[in-house]
């Protein structure tokens, strides 16, 4: 591949609705404008940071530069962003090409890549970003498909977005388990692209139109970490030269960032429903409540409805009512599958599943997909169309063989040659010589089969992965019997059966089950760890504290109403060697273990930094850098104050946090904070600080948003209610004041809440 190729032919006019064309064109124009604006904003941001200009002045300067250089504003913007952007768009990095041979150094190609990347970054979803990358960046190089997988915490790959691939293919590749097949495993382990110009050889099949079609697997990185994989596909074998490879690597650097917009993984049942609906044969999802409960039918795919002759939906109905004739046998199989976690099989259920309706169920398989769920797969025996299709399928998937061990020849049926990807004029391969065609990891299975046949002189079967000459891997069941003459094995006879489709279905269901189990176990472990961390760092009712200057401090922490929303609130009150007192509260964005671990990191960092003796302004700047480097992309609000007992002065800074409340002489007043940004938003930000003089008897209240936020009210209303309530309770001691404020709090977002009350003695 030496350069971009042309675009596809347009549809004939007779197939195009003019109104639809207009809507598509309008949508495309809007997307183009959004991407254009995004690219210009990125370049203006670079100029603003380098030249210390406002964003409006930087945008104007960009236009002036474009006029002076004779470039379009978009081309100049692309050059500016390429000059400073590393592989993840956040600056130079070792994650990708940054040397002289980087594709971004070539003006024309670099601009095209940057424009496509900007368009993808402006997309609302990963699927939309994939389509943008394919249409604007990959298709000029002949590619016709792109699949983007996100790497989950438990090592699975989840399909986050795709373009150019069919719905059935996308459903089949929705999940890839942690024990990923080659070449996925190599791409993830080595962190390097895998280029397959003539398709995969000796590995599992990959998404694509044919085994020989070219593919490229590229790791997706963000902040130096592999966060997913991209699979680029071509319609056939394609040479991918060095320029094309650098271009694809540069183009897909943005994909690691757009994975942030991935939709969360769907719940268990929708995942299974989508999978069953993609199958070409009848399938049913059952809920099996224990060993004595009656199974419930949760879903039937269209093929199952047609095979049963059903005219009504069966969702959430007892199996006994749905299939009254055969429910006993199916119930037994389902309970056994769930109880033993092993697939149950039956060659045929003799009766029609419904009284006088439907065809008998044959080749029935029941697979467990959870502690209380099972999938039933089968074929229908009576429908002429289905029967004919199954008969043809059996002819294609079953083949005969006979080997001689006494000098005779090996005989294959016609179907055997097709199963092994060989021409009928080639010599058949004896079972003893099959090792050269078997996947390297299945050699021991073949050895066990031959040992049983030859030494045990008894029949045996196994499933082997056969590697075809074109590199395709096929799952083949081998069932053989020894031919014995005078007590000596003189040959083998048996059948080969192509079970690739069944294996693929079962593997997909197993991967889905493993994924759901892992998610459940992981979520429970992370949740318990989060609770333990939170309770250890921020106890709900710590003891009343007396600090330098006889300062009295009372603190309360109230966990979220729902335990699964364990959050990232923290507070701290600390006497420093200088005689001053650190008082702080903060709130990490989000919930769960990530928020709690982020909270622990920030609180501990703040404690350590406070011992340097620096001002809150400097402490907040350092805390911002800690958030940027350890927070994994999270943000936080915080207020940090230092109280000096010598002059009762309070020096404080705020990073986007709610205003502190001062109670003086029975009146409440909100201390208007500097309008500074959140922690973790921008590097090298200079926070401001203010000084508030406190008087004897003053009470200062620091808190987090769970105390005042309401779902249907503005924040101003919540703050006004807090001020009024604080005035009503102003005469209470600090510990009673915090208890009353918590008990009468108006917040209703089920968020966690921290309150710190500081009372200056005297007055």
XYZ file of C-alpha atoms in Angstrom:
763
model
C 0.000 0.000 0.000
C 1.759 3.163 -1.176
C -0.936 5.805 -0.770
C -4.632 6.528 -0.307
C -7.146 5.026 -2.709
C -10.386 6.428 -4.039
C -13.780 6.454 -2.372
C -16.699 4.105 -3.016
C -19.145 4.521 -5.892
C -22.313 6.451 -4.964
C -25.707 4.742 -4.847
C -27.881 4.874 -7.988
C -30.194 7.903 -8.021
C -33.262 5.671 -8.012
C -32.330 4.362 -4.563
C -31.772 7.756 -2.967
C -34.472 9.732 -1.150
C -33.740 13.455 -1.769
C -35.069 14.427 1.676
C -32.817 11.855 3.306
C -29.849 13.091 1.291
C -30.517 16.613 2.539
C -30.655 15.507 6.173
C -27.468 13.460 5.820
C -25.694 16.391 4.173
C -26.841 18.771 6.904
C -25.712 16.409 9.632
C -22.339 15.949 7.926
C -21.914 19.713 7.611
C -22.689 20.206 11.301
C -20.222 17.498 12.308
C -17.570 19.062 10.086
C -18.119 22.453 11.694
C -17.891 20.976 15.198
C -14.636 19.171 14.325
C -13.255 22.347 12.710
C -14.105 24.399 15.787
C -12.561 21.786 18.066
C -9.282 21.839 16.112
C -9.132 25.635 16.222
C -9.871 25.635 19.960
C -7.009 23.192 20.560
C -4.584 25.385 18.617
C -5.799 28.543 20.358
C -5.299 26.803 23.699
C -1.691 26.008 22.785
C -1.060 29.633 21.763
C -2.722 30.935 24.922
C -0.529 28.734 27.119
C 2.710 29.512 25.259
C 2.163 33.270 24.909
C 0.100 33.819 28.072
C -2.801 35.279 26.116
C -6.515 35.117 26.777
C -8.398 32.556 24.680
C -10.028 35.276 22.570
C -6.673 36.969 21.903
C -5.117 33.591 21.091
C -7.871 32.839 18.552
C -7.312 36.233 16.918
C -3.546 35.640 16.880
C -4.133 32.286 15.150
C -6.018 34.063 12.338
C -3.253 36.660 11.951
C -0.598 33.910 11.796
C -2.566 32.044 9.128
C -2.757 35.167 6.977
C 0.947 35.826 7.423
C 1.975 32.285 6.486
C -0.487 31.866 3.634
C -1.948 28.727 5.193
C -5.592 28.117 5.934
C -6.521 28.521 9.581
C -7.316 24.788 9.802
C -3.929 23.768 8.321
C -2.057 26.082 10.656
C -4.083 24.833 13.627
C -3.227 21.246 12.702
C 0.484 22.127 12.438
C 0.431 23.843 15.850
C -1.308 20.964 17.600
C 0.945 18.391 15.888
C 4.011 20.324 17.036
C 3.152 19.854 20.711
C 0.896 16.783 20.823
C 2.170 13.412 21.902
C 0.402 10.160 21.092
C -2.404 10.754 23.560
C -2.851 14.424 22.699
C -1.514 15.578 26.080
C 2.089 16.322 25.146
C 5.217 14.401 24.125
C 5.174 10.790 25.191
C 6.971 7.517 24.656
C 3.759 5.804 23.699
C 4.096 6.342 19.966
C 6.112 7.883 17.167
C 7.728 11.142 18.187
C 10.993 11.053 16.237
C 11.846 12.444 12.825
C 9.948 9.658 11.078
C 6.673 10.448 12.880
C 3.785 10.810 10.464
C 2.900 14.081 12.221
C 6.136 15.617 10.892
C 4.919 15.316 7.290
C 2.827 18.461 6.677
C 0.159 17.075 4.338
C -0.272 13.706 6.009
C 0.079 15.217 9.470
C -2.692 17.728 8.805
C -5.001 15.031 7.482
C -4.338 12.898 10.546
C -4.877 15.815 12.929
C -8.152 16.809 11.245
C -9.450 13.261 11.453
C -8.333 13.041 15.091
C -10.048 16.325 15.937
C -13.260 15.116 14.301
C -13.108 11.881 16.305
C -12.455 13.773 19.562
C -15.526 15.903 18.880
C -17.739 12.816 18.489
C -20.391 12.109 21.124
C -19.911 8.317 21.215
C -17.171 5.790 20.509
C -19.241 4.388 17.630
C -19.464 7.826 16.057
C -15.727 8.343 16.595
C -15.029 4.983 14.910
C -17.122 5.981 11.882
C -15.323 9.321 11.697
C -11.883 7.698 11.869
C -12.842 5.145 9.225
C -14.404 7.617 6.798
C -11.933 10.490 7.116
C -8.694 8.737 7.957
C -8.680 5.003 7.230
C -10.790 4.563 4.089
C -8.330 6.614 1.969
C -5.853 3.820 2.710
C -8.268 1.118 1.571
C -9.556 0.026 4.995
C -13.245 -0.854 5.201
C -13.796 -1.629 8.894
C -12.693 -0.514 12.361
C -13.467 -2.119 15.713
C -12.467 -0.485 19.011
C -12.264 -2.552 22.202
C -11.938 -1.072 25.672
C -9.834 -2.992 28.203
C -11.817 -3.500 31.411
C -10.409 -3.673 34.938
C -10.631 -7.471 34.951
C -8.665 -7.881 31.705
C -11.567 -8.439 29.300
C -11.889 -6.535 26.045
C -15.325 -4.961 25.508
C -16.348 -3.724 22.071
C -16.904 0.004 22.654
C -17.569 1.093 19.076
C -17.271 -0.085 15.501
C -17.737 0.978 11.900
C -17.956 -1.070 8.728
C -18.718 -4.324 10.599
C -22.143 -5.975 10.538
C -24.383 -6.226 13.580
C -24.012 -10.011 13.840
C -20.229 -9.810 13.641
C -20.165 -7.033 16.238
C -22.359 -9.081 18.584
C -20.069 -12.103 18.177
C -17.029 -10.023 19.149
C -18.701 -7.992 21.913
C -16.522 -9.586 24.597
C -13.026 -11.088 24.427
C -12.049 -12.867 27.666
C -8.776 -12.178 29.537
C -7.205 -15.309 28.026
C -7.426 -13.624 24.629
C -6.472 -15.682 21.570
C -3.656 -14.709 19.253
C -2.967 -12.172 17.860
C -4.886 -10.190 20.525
C -2.624 -11.595 23.226
C 0.589 -10.467 21.519
C -0.713 -6.970 20.792
C -1.718 -6.505 24.441
C 1.400 -8.089 25.955
C 3.966 -6.387 23.688
C 2.149 -3.079 23.314
C 3.113 -3.010 19.630
C 0.966 -3.088 16.464
C 0.470 -6.442 14.743
C 0.338 -6.207 10.928
C -1.355 -9.106 9.110
C -1.114 -8.274 5.399
C -2.552 -11.642 4.338
C -4.742 -12.271 7.351
C -3.994 -14.327 10.469
C -2.004 -17.542 10.077
C -2.330 -20.331 12.614
C -4.598 -18.361 14.934
C -8.282 -18.107 15.744
C -10.416 -16.389 13.057
C -10.655 -12.597 13.273
C -13.495 -10.285 12.258
C -13.430 -9.696 8.517
C -14.792 -10.825 5.155
C -12.288 -13.659 4.635
C -9.367 -15.401 6.278
C -6.879 -13.820 3.816
C -8.118 -10.254 4.274
C -5.509 -7.898 5.739
C -5.893 -6.738 9.346
C -3.974 -4.507 11.714
C -4.220 -4.754 15.503
C -3.069 -1.600 17.275
C -2.857 -1.119 21.068
C -4.688 1.991 22.285
C -2.826 3.948 24.936
C -3.699 6.712 27.347
C -1.278 8.260 29.855
C 1.304 5.558 29.148
C -1.123 2.683 29.742
C -2.699 0.259 27.250
C -6.443 0.843 27.567
C -7.760 -1.083 24.573
C -7.232 -2.441 21.074
C -8.174 -1.285 17.579
C -8.684 -3.706 14.690
C -8.472 -2.188 11.203
C -9.744 -4.413 8.387
C -9.355 -4.434 4.611
C -11.534 -6.259 2.039
C -8.664 -8.522 0.920
C -4.909 -9.113 1.147
C -3.136 -5.739 1.223
C 0.493 -4.639 1.459
C 0.844 -2.101 4.266
C 4.041 -0.110 3.749
C 5.958 1.938 6.321
C 4.207 5.213 5.468
C 0.769 3.641 5.797
C 1.738 2.022 9.089
C 2.965 5.308 10.566
C -0.183 7.047 9.364
C -2.461 4.443 10.947
C -0.533 4.559 14.218
C -0.703 8.348 14.281
C -4.387 8.367 13.391
C -5.412 5.852 16.027
C -3.491 7.544 18.834
C -6.667 9.530 19.481
C -8.746 6.361 19.881
C -7.366 5.744 23.366
C -8.791 9.097 24.416
C -12.213 8.675 22.810
C -12.706 5.446 24.776
C -13.581 7.772 27.676
C -16.942 8.307 25.940
C -17.751 4.580 25.871
C -21.161 3.641 27.147
C -21.071 1.529 30.316
C -21.314 -2.203 29.851
C -24.930 -3.319 29.473
C -26.435 -5.456 32.232
C -26.398 -9.223 32.063
C -29.706 -10.018 30.416
C -29.451 -7.510 27.530
C -25.965 -8.840 26.723
C -27.298 -12.379 26.552
C -30.408 -11.335 24.634
C -28.308 -9.594 21.998
C -26.105 -12.653 21.712
C -29.035 -15.057 21.333
C -30.706 -12.804 18.782
C -27.594 -12.957 16.634
C -27.758 -16.783 16.360
C -29.135 -18.499 13.263
C -30.855 -21.319 15.171
C -33.428 -21.467 18.008
C -32.275 -20.269 21.420
C -33.986 -19.594 24.754
C -32.831 -17.870 27.965
C -34.026 -19.426 31.242
C -33.855 -18.240 34.831
C -33.420 -21.281 37.076
C -34.180 -20.357 40.730
C -32.384 -23.084 42.672
C -32.646 -26.852 42.461
C -36.352 -26.970 43.272
C -37.735 -23.835 41.617
C -39.496 -23.887 38.276
C -37.472 -22.300 35.447
C -38.818 -19.098 33.890
C -38.439 -18.245 30.217
C -36.820 -14.803 29.949
C -36.318 -14.632 26.182
C -36.843 -16.508 22.912
C -35.056 -15.428 19.764
C -36.997 -15.173 16.473
C -35.804 -18.596 15.291
C -37.129 -20.185 18.492
C -40.510 -18.495 18.109
C -40.729 -19.741 14.501
C -39.597 -23.273 15.376
C -42.156 -23.547 18.192
C -44.957 -22.256 16.003
C -45.593 -19.620 18.645
C -47.945 -16.717 18.134
C -47.489 -15.074 21.519
C -44.470 -13.851 23.526
C -43.159 -16.039 26.325
C -41.105 -13.548 28.341
C -41.075 -14.114 32.137
C -43.464 -17.064 32.057
C -42.889 -20.484 33.676
C -41.283 -23.058 31.414
C -44.040 -25.514 32.370
C -46.637 -23.149 30.886
C -44.507 -22.220 27.895
C -43.546 -25.766 26.850
C -45.949 -28.027 28.776
C -45.014 -31.239 26.985
C -41.231 -31.180 27.256
C -40.703 -28.958 30.275
C -39.856 -31.887 32.580
C -36.850 -32.950 30.512
C -35.683 -29.386 29.937
C -36.092 -28.503 33.622
C -33.960 -31.480 34.620
C -31.260 -30.516 32.113
C -31.326 -26.859 33.168
C -31.042 -27.657 36.894
C -28.180 -30.048 36.213
C -26.381 -27.476 34.040
C -26.687 -24.753 36.676
C -25.800 -27.092 39.527
C -22.736 -28.645 37.878
C -21.693 -25.757 35.610
C -21.453 -28.307 32.774
C -23.231 -28.274 29.429
C -26.093 -30.797 29.196
C -26.960 -32.467 25.881
C -29.822 -34.479 24.467
C -29.966 -35.860 20.943
C -33.737 -35.445 20.761
C -36.779 -34.596 22.856
C -39.325 -36.937 21.278
C -42.563 -35.017 21.821
C -43.600 -31.755 20.243
C -42.828 -28.967 22.721
C -46.437 -27.679 22.564
C -49.611 -29.814 22.413
C -50.163 -30.390 18.704
C -47.782 -27.564 17.809
C -44.124 -27.159 16.908
C -41.520 -29.650 15.773
C -39.604 -31.958 18.117
C -36.424 -30.417 19.526
C -33.237 -32.149 18.371
C -29.550 -31.643 19.208
C -30.562 -29.908 22.460
C -27.809 -28.231 24.491
C -28.277 -26.423 27.819
C -25.398 -24.148 28.874
C -25.039 -22.374 32.218
C -24.515 -18.610 32.040
C -24.667 -17.771 35.728
C -25.755 -19.076 39.097
C -29.414 -18.925 38.107
C -29.426 -18.669 34.305
C -29.120 -21.128 31.460
C -29.326 -20.943 27.681
C -31.108 -23.661 25.687
C -29.926 -24.197 22.095
C -31.602 -26.635 19.716
C -32.727 -27.409 16.180
C -36.269 -28.191 15.066
C -36.987 -31.513 13.416
C -40.326 -31.017 11.664
C -40.226 -27.827 9.616
C -39.267 -28.770 6.033
C -37.195 -25.652 5.514
C -35.292 -26.049 8.764
C -34.892 -29.789 8.237
C -33.514 -29.298 4.741
C -31.091 -26.671 5.931
C -29.986 -28.917 8.779
C -29.520 -31.864 6.446
C -27.310 -29.802 4.167
C -25.437 -28.534 7.193
C -24.818 -32.043 8.429
C -23.491 -33.087 5.013
C -21.071 -30.195 5.156
C -20.066 -30.641 8.782
C -19.631 -34.449 8.978
C -16.976 -36.326 7.028
C -15.763 -39.946 7.070
C -12.254 -41.390 7.177
C -10.545 -44.802 7.388
C -6.832 -45.415 7.965
C -4.815 -48.584 7.473
C -1.837 -49.384 9.693
C -0.736 -52.426 7.656
C 0.387 -50.816 4.411
C -3.012 -49.909 3.015
C -4.111 -46.380 2.162
C -6.100 -43.720 3.953
C -9.564 -43.121 2.542
C -11.478 -39.852 2.964
C -15.010 -39.007 1.970
C -15.487 -36.011 -0.332
C -16.553 -33.783 2.575
C -13.291 -34.446 4.472
C -11.201 -32.628 1.880
C -13.365 -29.503 2.169
C -13.241 -29.624 5.963
C -9.420 -29.601 5.876
C -9.231 -26.993 3.113
C -7.648 -29.413 0.645
C -8.293 -30.262 -3.008
C -9.698 -33.731 -3.760
C -6.590 -34.572 -5.831
C -4.328 -34.143 -2.788
C -3.325 -37.135 -0.686
C -5.463 -37.621 2.440
C -3.732 -37.207 5.799
C -3.762 -40.254 8.126
C -4.766 -39.732 11.741
C -1.196 -40.586 12.810
C 0.159 -37.761 10.616
C -2.480 -35.215 11.596
C -0.157 -33.422 14.039
C 1.152 -31.110 11.299
C -2.405 -29.834 10.775
C -3.317 -29.484 14.455
C -2.935 -26.279 16.459
C 0.267 -26.445 18.507
C -1.659 -26.252 21.805
C -3.810 -29.304 20.917
C -0.973 -31.770 20.315
C -1.498 -33.500 23.676
C -5.186 -34.056 22.887
C -4.256 -35.830 19.659
C -1.676 -37.923 21.523
C -4.273 -38.993 24.118
C -6.723 -39.921 21.344
C -4.161 -42.076 19.503
C -3.016 -43.727 22.757
C -6.590 -44.730 23.630
C -7.205 -46.114 20.144
C -3.913 -47.988 19.711
C -3.027 -49.095 23.233
C -6.414 -49.120 24.904
C -8.021 -50.653 21.786
C -11.225 -48.768 22.427
C -13.103 -45.924 20.779
C -12.485 -42.292 21.701
C -13.303 -38.764 20.672
C -11.913 -35.279 21.161
C -12.137 -31.806 19.655
C -9.066 -30.436 17.883
C -8.293 -27.099 16.333
C -7.308 -27.745 12.734
C -5.201 -25.076 11.006
C -6.175 -24.838 7.334
C -3.644 -23.912 4.621
C -5.015 -20.351 4.471
C -4.478 -19.905 8.213
C -8.123 -20.322 9.246
C -8.649 -22.317 12.440
C -11.520 -24.799 12.484
C -12.823 -26.730 15.519
C -13.211 -30.376 14.473
C -14.555 -33.203 16.584
C -12.759 -36.499 15.896
C -14.687 -39.660 16.819
C -12.817 -42.874 15.952
C -12.905 -46.628 16.561
C -9.919 -49.008 16.286
C -10.034 -51.741 13.606
C -8.809 -54.903 15.360
C -7.681 -58.141 13.686
C -6.410 -61.023 15.809
C -6.029 -58.793 18.834
C -3.942 -56.258 16.918
C -5.023 -52.775 15.872
C -4.768 -52.678 12.082
C -6.406 -49.313 11.416
C -8.823 -46.597 12.472
C -12.251 -45.622 11.186
C -14.357 -42.697 12.202
C -15.832 -39.313 11.455
C -14.737 -35.710 11.520
C -17.377 -33.154 12.483
C -16.943 -29.405 12.085
C -18.195 -27.935 15.372
C -16.768 -24.440 14.906
C -20.151 -22.711 15.047
C -21.198 -24.518 18.228
C -17.829 -23.874 19.853
C -18.007 -20.202 18.949
C -21.481 -19.884 20.453
C -20.494 -21.698 23.634
C -17.266 -19.686 23.922
C -19.207 -16.443 23.576
C -21.678 -17.511 26.249
C -18.893 -18.711 28.528
C -16.981 -15.470 28.080
C -20.139 -13.541 28.886
C -20.705 -15.620 32.028
C -17.059 -15.276 33.108
C -17.259 -11.545 32.521
C -20.437 -11.184 34.577
C -19.049 -13.323 37.397
C -15.791 -11.394 37.440
C -17.627 -8.082 37.439
C -19.817 -9.189 40.356
C -16.866 -10.463 42.412
C -14.733 -7.477 41.545
C -17.488 -4.979 42.303
C -18.145 -6.550 45.710
C -14.437 -6.607 46.595
C -13.901 -3.024 45.453
C -16.989 -1.898 47.338
C -15.891 -3.463 50.627
C -12.391 -2.066 50.213
C -13.826 1.386 49.516
C -15.948 1.253 52.674
C -13.023 0.120 54.814
C -10.730 2.809 53.440
C -13.317 5.512 53.861
C -14.240 4.549 57.412
C -10.566 4.345 58.385
C -9.684 7.756 56.952
C -12.855 9.727 57.708
C -14.614 8.296 60.780
C -18.239 9.319 61.075
C -18.067 10.755 64.630
C -14.505 11.583 65.724
C -13.872 12.962 69.196
C -14.299 16.672 69.925
C -10.880 18.344 69.510
C -9.198 21.216 71.371
C -6.351 22.730 69.428
C -3.785 25.542 69.808
C -5.392 28.776 70.995
C -8.158 26.710 72.637
C -9.806 26.388 69.235
C -12.724 23.916 69.461
C -13.453 21.736 66.437
C -16.325 19.275 65.868
C -16.499 17.057 62.790
C -19.079 14.697 61.347
C -19.142 12.472 58.284
C -22.363 10.944 56.957
C -22.011 8.147 54.372
C -24.200 8.064 51.282
C -27.743 6.771 51.703
C -26.934 3.861 49.381
C -23.760 1.958 50.237
C -22.912 1.430 46.567
C -22.468 5.227 46.276
C -19.526 5.296 48.675
C -17.906 8.605 47.831
C -14.749 10.678 48.005
C -15.498 13.299 50.688
C -12.697 14.064 53.135
C -11.961 16.444 55.980
C -8.885 17.195 58.021
C -8.030 19.198 61.145
C -4.347 19.171 62.058
C -2.135 21.099 64.524
C 1.128 22.049 62.783
C 4.604 22.561 64.317
C 4.326 26.292 63.610
C 1.427 26.530 66.073
C -1.072 27.097 63.269
C -4.034 24.795 62.590
C -4.857 23.263 59.199
C -8.598 22.985 58.502
C -9.711 21.470 55.187
C -12.547 19.717 53.413
C -12.679 18.261 49.914
C -14.736 16.148 47.551
C -13.432 13.862 44.796
C -15.735 13.607 41.764
C -17.573 10.299 41.424
C -18.151 7.313 43.692
C -16.594 3.942 44.413
C -13.086 2.649 45.003
C -11.453 5.066 42.564
C -12.938 8.047 44.361
C -11.986 6.713 47.784
C -8.394 5.900 46.806
C -8.133 9.336 45.203
C -9.453 10.877 48.405
C -6.846 9.008 50.478
C -4.051 10.160 48.156
C -5.095 13.822 48.265
C -5.728 13.920 52.024
C -2.362 12.322 52.805
C -0.586 14.586 50.326
C -2.199 17.661 51.853
C -1.170 16.575 55.364
C 2.447 16.060 54.325
C 2.658 19.292 52.352
C 1.162 21.303 55.231
C 4.273 20.546 57.324
C 6.371 22.580 54.875
C 4.924 25.736 56.447
C 3.799 27.179 53.125
C 0.607 29.151 52.588
C -2.752 27.675 51.484
C -2.195 29.205 48.031
C 0.997 27.187 47.579
C -0.488 24.064 49.172
C -3.457 24.171 46.774
C -1.153 24.508 43.762
C 0.830 21.462 44.859
C -2.368 19.537 45.535
C -3.530 20.347 42.008
C -0.372 18.794 40.556
C -0.821 15.711 42.755
C -4.379 15.330 41.426
C -3.201 15.635 37.824
C -0.492 13.011 38.244
C -2.188 10.449 40.471
C -5.898 10.944 39.969
C -6.377 8.981 36.735
C -8.215 11.874 35.130
C -10.427 12.714 38.097
C -11.114 16.159 39.544
C -11.861 17.423 43.040
C -13.027 20.489 44.930
C -11.382 21.569 48.169
C -10.964 24.414 50.611
C -7.732 24.672 52.565
C -7.392 27.083 55.528
C -4.651 27.892 58.046
C -5.738 29.411 61.376
C -3.190 31.412 63.334
C -4.057 31.616 67.086
C -1.667 34.555 67.513
C -3.892 37.030 65.637
C -6.967 34.834 65.032
C -6.383 35.246 61.299
C -7.671 32.678 58.796
C -5.708 32.431 55.525
C -7.513 30.254 52.986
C -7.788 29.129 49.345
C -10.595 27.385 47.491
C -10.532 25.137 44.427
C -14.087 25.386 43.167
C -15.512 24.411 46.552
C -18.686 25.631 48.218
C -18.288 28.830 50.287
C -17.488 28.563 53.991
C -20.150 29.896 56.362
C -19.274 32.307 59.177
C -21.548 32.627 62.219
C -20.936 35.911 64.079
C -23.201 37.406 66.726
C -25.994 35.019 65.697
C -25.911 36.025 62.024
C -24.724 33.757 59.204
C -22.636 34.987 56.273
C -21.207 33.050 53.314
C -17.543 33.858 52.673
C -17.318 34.480 48.944
C -14.402 32.343 47.674
C -12.004 33.207 44.837
C -13.424 31.839 41.585
C -10.608 29.352 41.021
C -10.868 26.078 39.121
C -11.153 22.498 40.342
C -8.156 20.416 41.324
C -6.989 18.256 38.435
C -8.341 20.489 35.656
C -5.299 22.465 34.450
C -1.607 22.114 35.188
C 0.458 24.900 36.779
C -2.597 26.874 37.873
C -1.970 29.701 40.347
C -4.587 29.672 43.104
C -5.427 32.808 45.045
C -5.815 33.161 48.801
C -7.797 35.392 51.103
C -7.470 36.438 54.731
C -10.443 36.571 57.068
C -10.034 37.913 60.572
C -11.950 35.911 63.176
C -13.258 37.213 66.497
C -13.850 35.537 69.848
C -17.090 33.545 69.657
C -17.035 33.201 65.855
C -18.061 29.871 64.400
C -16.821 28.720 60.992
C -18.577 26.004 59.026
C -16.895 23.967 56.221
C -18.959 21.317 54.426
C -19.444 19.328 51.223
C -22.293 19.408 48.707
C -24.262 16.501 50.200
C -25.417 18.891 52.938
C -27.180 21.401 50.661
C -27.759 20.014 47.158
C -31.309 19.119 46.158
C -32.338 17.469 42.911
C -34.892 20.059 41.845
C -33.561 23.249 43.482
C -30.713 25.554 42.642
C -27.588 25.687 44.771
C -28.380 29.225 45.954
C -31.593 27.988 47.561
C -29.697 25.237 49.376
C -27.102 27.670 50.695
C -29.815 30.066 51.884
C -31.532 27.229 53.781
C -28.215 26.275 55.394
C -27.578 29.875 56.520
C -31.044 30.149 58.033
C -30.694 26.835 59.859
C -27.242 27.793 61.157
C -28.609 31.054 62.568
C -31.403 29.141 64.310
C -28.854 26.813 65.936
C -26.117 29.402 66.547
C -26.158 29.117 70.364
C -25.426 25.365 70.401
C -22.037 23.938 71.270
C -19.998 22.793 68.201
C -20.688 19.064 68.670
C -24.434 19.637 69.081
C -24.433 22.078 66.181
C -23.001 19.544 63.704
C -25.437 16.851 64.879
C -28.426 19.146 64.435
C -27.279 20.371 61.028
C -26.926 16.780 59.825
C -30.317 15.755 61.196
C -32.077 18.702 59.551
C -29.996 18.758 56.346
C -32.039 19.493 53.247
C -29.803 17.735 50.710
C -31.595 14.864 48.964
C -29.048 13.587 46.427
C -28.096 10.561 48.590
C -24.491 11.804 48.455
C -22.067 11.554 51.349
C -21.552 14.645 53.529
C -18.716 16.096 55.584
C -19.059 18.982 58.077
C -16.333 20.734 60.066
C -17.352 23.322 62.708
C -14.608 25.544 64.152
C -15.381 27.704 67.257
C -13.027 30.531 68.328
C -13.012 30.715 72.160
C -14.319 33.754 74.041
C -17.137 36.100 73.097
